[in-house]
Short mmCIF file of C-alpha atoms in Angstrom, two decimals:
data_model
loop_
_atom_site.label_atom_id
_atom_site.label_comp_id
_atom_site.label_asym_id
_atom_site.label_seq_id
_atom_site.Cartn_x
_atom_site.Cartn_y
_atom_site.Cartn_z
CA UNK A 1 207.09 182.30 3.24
CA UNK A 2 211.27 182.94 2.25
CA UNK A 3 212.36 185.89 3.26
CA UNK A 4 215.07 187.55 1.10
CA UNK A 5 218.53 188.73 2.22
CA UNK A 6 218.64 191.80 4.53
CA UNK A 7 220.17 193.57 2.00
CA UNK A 8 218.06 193.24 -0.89
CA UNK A 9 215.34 193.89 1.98
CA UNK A 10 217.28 197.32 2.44
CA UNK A 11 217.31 198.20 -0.80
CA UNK A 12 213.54 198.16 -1.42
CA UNK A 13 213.52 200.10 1.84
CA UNK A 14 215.67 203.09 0.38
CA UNK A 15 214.12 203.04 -2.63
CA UNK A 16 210.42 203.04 -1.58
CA UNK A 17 211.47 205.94 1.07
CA UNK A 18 212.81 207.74 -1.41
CA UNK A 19 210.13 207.16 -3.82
CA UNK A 20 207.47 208.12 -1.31
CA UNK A 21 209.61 211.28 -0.11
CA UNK A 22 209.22 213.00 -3.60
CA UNK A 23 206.80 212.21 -5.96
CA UNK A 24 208.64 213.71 -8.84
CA UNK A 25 211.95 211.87 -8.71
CA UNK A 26 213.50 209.76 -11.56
CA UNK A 27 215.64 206.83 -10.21
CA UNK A 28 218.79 205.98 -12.31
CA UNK A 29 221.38 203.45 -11.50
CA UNK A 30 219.26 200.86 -11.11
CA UNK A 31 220.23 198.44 -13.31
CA UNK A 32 223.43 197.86 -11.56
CA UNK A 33 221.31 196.20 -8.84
CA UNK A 34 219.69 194.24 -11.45
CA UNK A 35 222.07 191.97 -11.89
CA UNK A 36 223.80 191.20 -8.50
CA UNK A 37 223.95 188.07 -6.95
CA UNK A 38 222.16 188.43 -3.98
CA UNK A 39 218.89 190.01 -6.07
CA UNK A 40 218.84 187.58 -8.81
CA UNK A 41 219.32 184.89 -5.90
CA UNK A 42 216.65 186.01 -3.90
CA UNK A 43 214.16 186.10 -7.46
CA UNK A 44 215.01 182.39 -7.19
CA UNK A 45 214.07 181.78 -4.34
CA UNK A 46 210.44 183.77 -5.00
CA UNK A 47 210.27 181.79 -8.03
CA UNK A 48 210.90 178.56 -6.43
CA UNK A 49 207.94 179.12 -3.39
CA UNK A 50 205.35 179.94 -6.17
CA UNK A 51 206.19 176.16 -7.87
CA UNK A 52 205.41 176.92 -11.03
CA UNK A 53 205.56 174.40 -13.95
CA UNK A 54 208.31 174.20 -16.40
CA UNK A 55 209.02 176.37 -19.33
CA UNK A 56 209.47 176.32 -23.64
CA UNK A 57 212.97 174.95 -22.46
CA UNK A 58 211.88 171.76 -20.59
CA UNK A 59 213.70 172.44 -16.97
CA UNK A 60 211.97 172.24 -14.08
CA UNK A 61 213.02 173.34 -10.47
CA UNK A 62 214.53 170.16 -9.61
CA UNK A 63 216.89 169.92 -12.95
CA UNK A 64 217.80 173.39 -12.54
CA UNK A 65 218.64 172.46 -8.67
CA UNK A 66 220.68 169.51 -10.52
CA UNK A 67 222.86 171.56 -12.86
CA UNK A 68 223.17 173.58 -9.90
CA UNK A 69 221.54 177.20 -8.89
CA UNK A 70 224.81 179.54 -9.10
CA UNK A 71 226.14 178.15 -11.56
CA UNK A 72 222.76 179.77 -13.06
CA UNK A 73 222.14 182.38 -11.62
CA UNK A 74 226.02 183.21 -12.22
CA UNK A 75 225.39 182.92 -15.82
CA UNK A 76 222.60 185.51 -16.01
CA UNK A 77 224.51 187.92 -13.71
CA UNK A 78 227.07 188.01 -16.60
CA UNK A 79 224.17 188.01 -19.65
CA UNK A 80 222.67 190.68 -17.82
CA UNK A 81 226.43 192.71 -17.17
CA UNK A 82 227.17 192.13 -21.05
CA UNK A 83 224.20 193.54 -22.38
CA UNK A 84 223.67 189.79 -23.89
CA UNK A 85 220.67 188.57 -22.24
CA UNK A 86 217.94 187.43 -24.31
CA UNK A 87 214.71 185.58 -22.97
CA UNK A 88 213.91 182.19 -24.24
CA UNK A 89 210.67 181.67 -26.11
CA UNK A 90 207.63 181.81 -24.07
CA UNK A 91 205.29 178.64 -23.41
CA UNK A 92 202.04 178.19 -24.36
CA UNK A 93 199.12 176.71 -22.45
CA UNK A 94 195.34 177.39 -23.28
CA UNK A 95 193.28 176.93 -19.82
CA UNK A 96 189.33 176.39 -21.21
CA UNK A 97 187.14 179.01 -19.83
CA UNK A 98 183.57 178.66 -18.73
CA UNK A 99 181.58 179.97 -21.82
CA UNK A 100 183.42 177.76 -24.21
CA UNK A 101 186.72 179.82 -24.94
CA UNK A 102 190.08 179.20 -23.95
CA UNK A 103 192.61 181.71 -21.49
CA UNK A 104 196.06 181.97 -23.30
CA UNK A 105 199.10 181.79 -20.60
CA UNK A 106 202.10 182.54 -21.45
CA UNK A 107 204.94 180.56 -19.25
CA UNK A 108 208.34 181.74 -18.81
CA UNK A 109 211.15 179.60 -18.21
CA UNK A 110 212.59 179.50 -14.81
CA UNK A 111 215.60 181.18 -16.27
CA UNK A 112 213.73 184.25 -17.64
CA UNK A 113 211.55 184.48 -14.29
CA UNK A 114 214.56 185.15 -12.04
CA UNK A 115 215.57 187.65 -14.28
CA UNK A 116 211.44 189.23 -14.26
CA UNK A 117 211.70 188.91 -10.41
CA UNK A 118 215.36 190.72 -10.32
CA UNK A 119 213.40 193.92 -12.25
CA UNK A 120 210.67 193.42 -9.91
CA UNK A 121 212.08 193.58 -6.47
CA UNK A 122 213.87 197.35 -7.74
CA UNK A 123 210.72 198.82 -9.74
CA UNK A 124 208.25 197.54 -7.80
CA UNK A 125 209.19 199.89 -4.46
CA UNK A 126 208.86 202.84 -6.93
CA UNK A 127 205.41 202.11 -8.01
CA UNK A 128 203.88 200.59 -4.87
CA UNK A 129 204.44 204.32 -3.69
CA UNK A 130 202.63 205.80 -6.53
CA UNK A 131 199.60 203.19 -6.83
CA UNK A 132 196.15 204.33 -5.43
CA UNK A 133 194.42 203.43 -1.87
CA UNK A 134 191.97 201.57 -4.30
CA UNK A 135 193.74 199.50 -6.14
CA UNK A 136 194.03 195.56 -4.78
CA UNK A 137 195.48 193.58 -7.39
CA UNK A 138 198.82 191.16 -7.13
CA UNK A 139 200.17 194.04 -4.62
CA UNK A 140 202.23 193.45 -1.22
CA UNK A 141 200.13 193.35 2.10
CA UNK A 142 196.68 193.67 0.13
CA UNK A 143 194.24 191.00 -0.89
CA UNK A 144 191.10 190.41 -2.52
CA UNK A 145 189.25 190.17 0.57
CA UNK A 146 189.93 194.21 1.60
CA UNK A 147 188.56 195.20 -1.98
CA UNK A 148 185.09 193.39 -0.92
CA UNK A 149 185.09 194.88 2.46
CA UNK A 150 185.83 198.37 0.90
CA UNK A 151 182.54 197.70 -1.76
CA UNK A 152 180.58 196.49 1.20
CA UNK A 153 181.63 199.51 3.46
CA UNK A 154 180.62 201.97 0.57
CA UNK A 155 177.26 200.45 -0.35
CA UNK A 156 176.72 200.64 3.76
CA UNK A 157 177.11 204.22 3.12
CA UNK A 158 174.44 204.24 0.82
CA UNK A 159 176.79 204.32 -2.51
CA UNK A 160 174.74 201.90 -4.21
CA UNK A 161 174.44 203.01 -7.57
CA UNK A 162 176.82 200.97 -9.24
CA UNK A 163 179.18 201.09 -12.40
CA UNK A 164 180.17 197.22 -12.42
CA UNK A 165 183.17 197.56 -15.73
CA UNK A 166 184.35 195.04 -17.74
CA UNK A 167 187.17 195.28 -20.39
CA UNK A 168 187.59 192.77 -23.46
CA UNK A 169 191.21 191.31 -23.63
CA UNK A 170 192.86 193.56 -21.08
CA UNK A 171 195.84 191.70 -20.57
CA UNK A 172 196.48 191.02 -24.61
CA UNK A 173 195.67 194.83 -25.49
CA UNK A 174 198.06 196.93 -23.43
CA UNK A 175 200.53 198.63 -25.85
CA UNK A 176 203.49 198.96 -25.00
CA UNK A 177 204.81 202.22 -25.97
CA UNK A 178 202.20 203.51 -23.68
CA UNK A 179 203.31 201.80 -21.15
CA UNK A 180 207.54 202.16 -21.47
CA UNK A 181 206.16 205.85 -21.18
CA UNK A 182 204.91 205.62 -18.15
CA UNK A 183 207.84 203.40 -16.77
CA UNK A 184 210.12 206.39 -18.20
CA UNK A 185 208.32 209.01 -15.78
CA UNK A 186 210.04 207.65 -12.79
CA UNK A 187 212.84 205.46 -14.44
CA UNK A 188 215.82 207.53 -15.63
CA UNK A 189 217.67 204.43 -16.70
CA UNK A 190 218.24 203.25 -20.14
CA UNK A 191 219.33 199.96 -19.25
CA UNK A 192 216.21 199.22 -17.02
CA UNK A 193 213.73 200.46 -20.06
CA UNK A 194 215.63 198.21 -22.72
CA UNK A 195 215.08 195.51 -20.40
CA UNK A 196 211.54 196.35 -19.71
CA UNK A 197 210.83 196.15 -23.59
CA UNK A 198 213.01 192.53 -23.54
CA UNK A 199 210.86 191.38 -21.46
CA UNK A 200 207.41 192.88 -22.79
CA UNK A 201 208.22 192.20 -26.39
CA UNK A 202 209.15 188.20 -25.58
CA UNK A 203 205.53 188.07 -25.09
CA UNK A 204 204.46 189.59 -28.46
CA UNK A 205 204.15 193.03 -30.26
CA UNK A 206 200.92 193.79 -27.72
CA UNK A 207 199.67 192.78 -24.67
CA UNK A 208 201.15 191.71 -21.21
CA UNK A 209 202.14 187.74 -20.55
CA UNK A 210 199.24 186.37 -18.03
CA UNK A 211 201.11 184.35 -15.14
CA UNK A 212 204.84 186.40 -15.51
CA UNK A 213 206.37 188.04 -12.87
CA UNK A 214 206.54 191.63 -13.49
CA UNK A 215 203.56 191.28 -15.40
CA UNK A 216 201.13 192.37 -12.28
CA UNK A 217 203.08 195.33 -11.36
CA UNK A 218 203.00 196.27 -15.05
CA UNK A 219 199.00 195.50 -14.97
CA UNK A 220 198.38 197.84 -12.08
CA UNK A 221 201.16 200.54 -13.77
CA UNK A 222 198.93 200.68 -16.72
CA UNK A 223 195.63 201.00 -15.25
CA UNK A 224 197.22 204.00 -12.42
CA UNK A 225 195.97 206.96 -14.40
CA UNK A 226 192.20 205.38 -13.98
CA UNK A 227 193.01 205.10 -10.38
CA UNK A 228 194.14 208.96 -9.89
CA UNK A 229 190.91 210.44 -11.76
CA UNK A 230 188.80 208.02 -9.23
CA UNK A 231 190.76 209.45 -6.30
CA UNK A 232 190.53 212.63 -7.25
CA UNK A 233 186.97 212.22 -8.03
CA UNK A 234 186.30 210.96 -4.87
CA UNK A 235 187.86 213.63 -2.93
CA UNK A 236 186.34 216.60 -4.86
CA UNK A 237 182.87 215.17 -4.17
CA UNK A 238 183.06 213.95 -0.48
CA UNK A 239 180.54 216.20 1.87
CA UNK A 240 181.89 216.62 4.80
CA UNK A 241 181.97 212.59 6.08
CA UNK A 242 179.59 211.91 3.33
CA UNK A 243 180.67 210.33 0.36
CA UNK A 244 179.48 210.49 -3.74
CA UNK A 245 181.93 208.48 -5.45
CA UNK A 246 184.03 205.39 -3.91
CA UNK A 247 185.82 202.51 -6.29
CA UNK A 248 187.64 199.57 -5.98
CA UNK A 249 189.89 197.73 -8.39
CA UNK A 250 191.47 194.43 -8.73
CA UNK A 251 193.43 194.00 -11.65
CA UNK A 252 191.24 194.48 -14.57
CA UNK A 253 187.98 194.35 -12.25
CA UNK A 254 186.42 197.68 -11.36
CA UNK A 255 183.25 198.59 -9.18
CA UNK A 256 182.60 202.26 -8.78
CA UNK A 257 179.66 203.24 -6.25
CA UNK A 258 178.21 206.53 -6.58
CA UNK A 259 175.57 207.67 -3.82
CA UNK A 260 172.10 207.33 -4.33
CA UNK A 261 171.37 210.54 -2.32
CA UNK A 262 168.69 212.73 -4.33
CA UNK A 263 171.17 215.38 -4.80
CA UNK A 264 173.98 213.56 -6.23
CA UNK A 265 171.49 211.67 -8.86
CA UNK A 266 170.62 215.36 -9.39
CA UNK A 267 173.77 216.18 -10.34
CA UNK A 268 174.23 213.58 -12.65
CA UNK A 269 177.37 212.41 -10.93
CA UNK A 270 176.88 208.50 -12.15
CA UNK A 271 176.44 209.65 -15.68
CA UNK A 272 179.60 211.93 -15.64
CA UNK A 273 181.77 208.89 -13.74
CA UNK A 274 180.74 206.63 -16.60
CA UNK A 275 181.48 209.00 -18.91
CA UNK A 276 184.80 209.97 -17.90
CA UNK A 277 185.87 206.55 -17.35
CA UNK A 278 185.15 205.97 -21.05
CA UNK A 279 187.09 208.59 -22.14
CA UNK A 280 190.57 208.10 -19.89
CA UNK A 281 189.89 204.19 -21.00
CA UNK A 282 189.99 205.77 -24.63
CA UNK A 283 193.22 207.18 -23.97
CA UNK A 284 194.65 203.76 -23.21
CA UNK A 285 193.24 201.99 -26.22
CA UNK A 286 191.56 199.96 -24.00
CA UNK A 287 188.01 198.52 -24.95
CA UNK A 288 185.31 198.25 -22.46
CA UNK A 289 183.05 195.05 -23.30
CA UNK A 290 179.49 196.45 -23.10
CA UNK A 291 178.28 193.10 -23.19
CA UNK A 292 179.38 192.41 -19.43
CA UNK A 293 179.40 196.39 -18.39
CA UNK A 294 176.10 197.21 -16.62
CA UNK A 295 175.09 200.03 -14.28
CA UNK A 296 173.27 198.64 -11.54
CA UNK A 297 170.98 200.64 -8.86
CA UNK A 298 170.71 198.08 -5.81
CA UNK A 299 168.30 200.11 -4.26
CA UNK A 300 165.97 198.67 -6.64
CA UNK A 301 166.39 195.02 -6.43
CA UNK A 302 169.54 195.12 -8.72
CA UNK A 303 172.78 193.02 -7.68
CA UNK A 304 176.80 192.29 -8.92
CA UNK A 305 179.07 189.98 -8.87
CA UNK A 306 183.05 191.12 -7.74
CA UNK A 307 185.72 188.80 -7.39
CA UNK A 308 183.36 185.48 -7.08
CA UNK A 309 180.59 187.55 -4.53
CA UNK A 310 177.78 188.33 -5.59
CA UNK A 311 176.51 191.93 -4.08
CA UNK A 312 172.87 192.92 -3.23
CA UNK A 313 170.88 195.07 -0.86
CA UNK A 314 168.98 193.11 1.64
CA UNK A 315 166.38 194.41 4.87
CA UNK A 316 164.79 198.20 4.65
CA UNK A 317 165.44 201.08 7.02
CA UNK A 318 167.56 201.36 9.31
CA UNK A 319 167.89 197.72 8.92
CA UNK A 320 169.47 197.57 5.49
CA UNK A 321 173.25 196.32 4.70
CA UNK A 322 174.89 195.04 1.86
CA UNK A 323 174.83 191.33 1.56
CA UNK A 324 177.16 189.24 -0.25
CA UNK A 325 177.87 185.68 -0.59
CA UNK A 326 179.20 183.24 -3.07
CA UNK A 327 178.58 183.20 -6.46
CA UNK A 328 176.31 180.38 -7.36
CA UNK A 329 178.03 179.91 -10.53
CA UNK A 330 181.18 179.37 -8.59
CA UNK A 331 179.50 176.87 -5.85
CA UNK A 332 178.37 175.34 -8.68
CA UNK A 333 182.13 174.58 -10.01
CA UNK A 334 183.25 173.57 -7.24
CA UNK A 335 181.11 170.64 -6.55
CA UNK A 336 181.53 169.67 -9.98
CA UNK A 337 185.24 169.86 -9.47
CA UNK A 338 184.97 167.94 -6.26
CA UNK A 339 183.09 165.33 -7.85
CA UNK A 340 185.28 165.12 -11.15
CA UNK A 341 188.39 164.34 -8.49
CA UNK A 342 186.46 161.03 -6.73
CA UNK A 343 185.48 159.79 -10.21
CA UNK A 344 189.18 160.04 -11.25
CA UNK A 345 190.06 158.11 -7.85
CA UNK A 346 187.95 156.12 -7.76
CA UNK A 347 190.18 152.67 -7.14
CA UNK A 348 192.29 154.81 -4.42
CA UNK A 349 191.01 154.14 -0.38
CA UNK A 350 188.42 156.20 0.66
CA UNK A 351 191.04 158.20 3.49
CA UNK A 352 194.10 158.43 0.86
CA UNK A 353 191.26 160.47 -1.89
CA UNK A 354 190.01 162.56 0.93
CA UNK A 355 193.16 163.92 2.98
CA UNK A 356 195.27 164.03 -0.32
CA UNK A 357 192.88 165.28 -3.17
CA UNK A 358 189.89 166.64 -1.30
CA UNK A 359 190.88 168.61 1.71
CA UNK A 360 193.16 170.70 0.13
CA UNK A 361 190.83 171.60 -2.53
CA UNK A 362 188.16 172.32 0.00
CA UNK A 363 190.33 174.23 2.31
CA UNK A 364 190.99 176.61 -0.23
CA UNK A 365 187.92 177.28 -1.26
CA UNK A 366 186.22 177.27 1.91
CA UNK A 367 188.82 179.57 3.20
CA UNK A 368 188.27 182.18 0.06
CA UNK A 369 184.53 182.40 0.35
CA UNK A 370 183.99 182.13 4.17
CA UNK A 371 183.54 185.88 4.06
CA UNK A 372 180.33 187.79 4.09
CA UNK A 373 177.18 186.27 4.50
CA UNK A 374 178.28 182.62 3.21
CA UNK A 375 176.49 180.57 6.14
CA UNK A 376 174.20 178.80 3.87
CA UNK A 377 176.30 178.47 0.69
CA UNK A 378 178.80 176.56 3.12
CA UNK A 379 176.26 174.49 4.83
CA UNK A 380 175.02 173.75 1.20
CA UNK A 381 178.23 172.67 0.35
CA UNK A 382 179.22 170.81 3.50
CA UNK A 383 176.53 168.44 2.92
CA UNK A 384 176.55 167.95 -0.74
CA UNK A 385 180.59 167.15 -0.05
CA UNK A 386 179.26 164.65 2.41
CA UNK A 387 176.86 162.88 0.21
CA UNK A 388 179.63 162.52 -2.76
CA UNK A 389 182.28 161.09 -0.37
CA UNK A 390 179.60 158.82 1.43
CA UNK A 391 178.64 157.24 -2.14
CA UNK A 392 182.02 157.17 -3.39
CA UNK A 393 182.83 155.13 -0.02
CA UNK A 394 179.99 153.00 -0.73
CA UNK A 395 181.46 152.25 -4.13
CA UNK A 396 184.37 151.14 -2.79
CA UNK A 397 182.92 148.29 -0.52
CA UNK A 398 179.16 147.80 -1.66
CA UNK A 399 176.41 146.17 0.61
CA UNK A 400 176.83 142.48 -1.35
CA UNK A 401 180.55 142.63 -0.13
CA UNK A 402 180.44 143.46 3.62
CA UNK A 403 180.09 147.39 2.87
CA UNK A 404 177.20 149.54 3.91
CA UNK A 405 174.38 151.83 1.86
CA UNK A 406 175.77 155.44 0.79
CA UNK A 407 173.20 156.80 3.42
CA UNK A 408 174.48 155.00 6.67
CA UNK A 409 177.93 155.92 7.05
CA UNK A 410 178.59 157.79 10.49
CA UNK A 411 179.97 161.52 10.97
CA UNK A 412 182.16 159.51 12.95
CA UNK A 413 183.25 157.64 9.60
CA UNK A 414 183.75 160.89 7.73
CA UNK A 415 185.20 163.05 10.03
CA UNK A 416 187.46 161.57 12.40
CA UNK A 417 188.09 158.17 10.38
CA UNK A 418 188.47 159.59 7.31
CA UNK A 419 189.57 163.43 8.41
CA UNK A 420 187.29 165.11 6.01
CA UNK A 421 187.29 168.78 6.06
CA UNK A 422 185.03 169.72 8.68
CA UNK A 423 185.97 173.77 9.52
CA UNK A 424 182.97 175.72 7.40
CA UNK A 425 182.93 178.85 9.61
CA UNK A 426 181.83 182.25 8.67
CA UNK A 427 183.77 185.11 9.02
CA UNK A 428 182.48 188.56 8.76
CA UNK A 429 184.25 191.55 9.69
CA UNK A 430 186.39 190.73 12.62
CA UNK A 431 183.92 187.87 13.88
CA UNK A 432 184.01 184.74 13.57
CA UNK A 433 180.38 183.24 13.03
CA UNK A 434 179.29 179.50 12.69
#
């Protein structure tokens, strides 16, 4: 991880204490920070540890290390002081989907992402300090793993009647007058705003550029209204230490739980959630896909999937707990993935494929999904790993020249001649579990 200058560090500082301190406040001046030195340095440096590929204009990390970094970032700091800057053309790379479509991202060039990452290290201390305790997505200090462990702590509380939402297109359908509006309610600056429309309208007349920098804070901006009528929702309705109503988002992925208590289905409260969720998602011109939006009651057998877990209810009594474990679409994936990568390497040695191409793959993975209760999906996978590397080793020296059969190759062979992955421990809660 880079750590950026002390000063830019104390600038975030002042302005999230300040933002925090009162509500109500409209920063201005802020552009003047915008384009300093040290802040559109330290975007470079962000920009440089997430690797990314080049942009519409060619240069990659390396040239623009080549033609030499200050003389760049020099040259912005003066675009951006003249009122002159003007972001180059976005890239465009279609990433095919499972069910047959493609995922439009929209790459920046290196260039244009210091200057998104100089507007995100002064707005983003603003809205950190107005974004909800639910809310996961893309922010500092949070991660996908607390949203699951704050579902599976609320169906534990028996909240398991369950709005699972879907919306079509979010990230090509936010509009941005909506959004510059709600930028403007804590942004006194005109500067900041005309470059907050630069930058919004280099993607297009709608919709927010998948993979930019400021596009996640902009995401979670967008979607903070939602957040504020579940809060509030969920604080009206708690009982004491009881709760009714409990959500979680990440990005564009919502859950809310609503508890199955007699009373509160009584009440009606999952049909007025699900109603008013349509109507503030109304008020954003947002379109919920009904085709993937369900309301699920887990009490009766029903399950979810969140974030690549799939939720369920599991044991009766006293004895029942939320259970969640990998999806088996996305085991599925991965093994195919896994065995795509030793057909493509297939003339490499067996230990270059393996510590090179494999174990990063499956450390990643294993590390993302080791949560829960994953024991089995990871033994599953452990072994089927196992079986693909022993054939692909038997490929590479058969029986008829001196090898051996796919079958006979030792653990010894695998995993301390060949340093295969071999950590596939559970984690769940704060134990560690094999």
């Amino acid at each position: 991880m880079i750590k950026t200058s002390i000063n830019v560090q104390d600038l975030r500082r002042r302005i999230a204490t300040k933002a925090k301190a009162d509500k109500a406040h409209r920063f201005w001046g802020l552009y003047t920070h915008v384009w300093k030195h040290n802040i559109l340095m330290a975007a470079y440096q962000s920009a440089k540890a997430n690797n990314g590929v080049p942009g519409s204009d060619g240069k990659s990390f390396k040239d623009v290390e080549n033609e030499g970094v200050d003389k760049l970032v020099e040259s912005l700091s003066q675009e951006l002081q003249s009122l002159s800057y003007r972001p180059l053309p976005l890239r465009i790379v279609k990433i095919p989907k499972d069910n047959g479509k493609e995922r439009t991202i929209k790459i920046a060039a290196i260039r244009d992402r210091i200057v998104q990452g100089a507007l995100k290290i002064v707005l983003e201390p603003i809205f950190e300090m107005d974004f909800q305790d639910g809310s996961f997505g893309y922010r500092p200090k949070r991660t996908a793993h607390q949203a699951l462990e704050r579902v599976r702590e609320g169906i534990g509380k028996c909240l398991t009647d369950v709005i699972d939402l879907d919306l079509k297109a979010y990230f090509d359908t936010v509009r941005h007058d909506l959004l510059l509006s709600k930028i403007a309610k804590r942004v006194d600056d005109p500067l900041i705003l005309k470059l907050c429309k630069v930058v919004l309208k280099s993607g297009g007349k709608i919709g927010l550029p998948q993979g930019s920098v400021i596009g996640p804070v902009f995401a979670n901006l967008f979607l903070n209204d939602i957040d504020k009528m579940l809060e509030k929702a969920q604080q009206v309705t708690l009982r004491g230490k009881y709760e009714t109503i409990r959500y979680a988002r990440f990005a564009d992925d919502l859950i809310v739980l609503v508890s199955e208590f007699p009373s509160c289905r009584r009440d009606k409260w999952l049909e007025k959630v699900d109603f008013r969720l349509r109507q503030e998602f109304g008020k954003l011109n947002l379109t919920i896909n009904e085709d993937k939006t369900k309301i699920v009651r887990l009490q009766s057998g029903g399950s979810f999937d969140f974030l690549g877990y799939t939720f369920r209810l599991t044991g009766e009594g006293r004895k029942r707990r939320a259970d969640y474990r990998p999806m088996l679409k996305k085991r599925t994936e991965f093994l195919r993935s896994i065995k795509k990568i030793l057909r493509r390497n297939r003339f490499r040695p067996v230990e270059e494929v393996v510590q090179c191409k494999l174990n990063p793959k499956i450390r990643g993975w294993v590390n993302y999904f080791r949560h829960g209760h994953s024991s089995k999906d990871l033994r599953f996978v452990k072994w089927q790993i196992e079986c693909q590397v022993r054939r692909f080793a038997t490929r590479q020296t058969p029986k008829k020249r001196g090898g051996t059969r796919w079958s006979t190759w030792s653990q010894e062979d695998i995993y301390s001649k060949w340093n295969l992955h071999s950590n596939y421990r559970t984690l769940y809660g704060s134990g560690i579990h094999r």
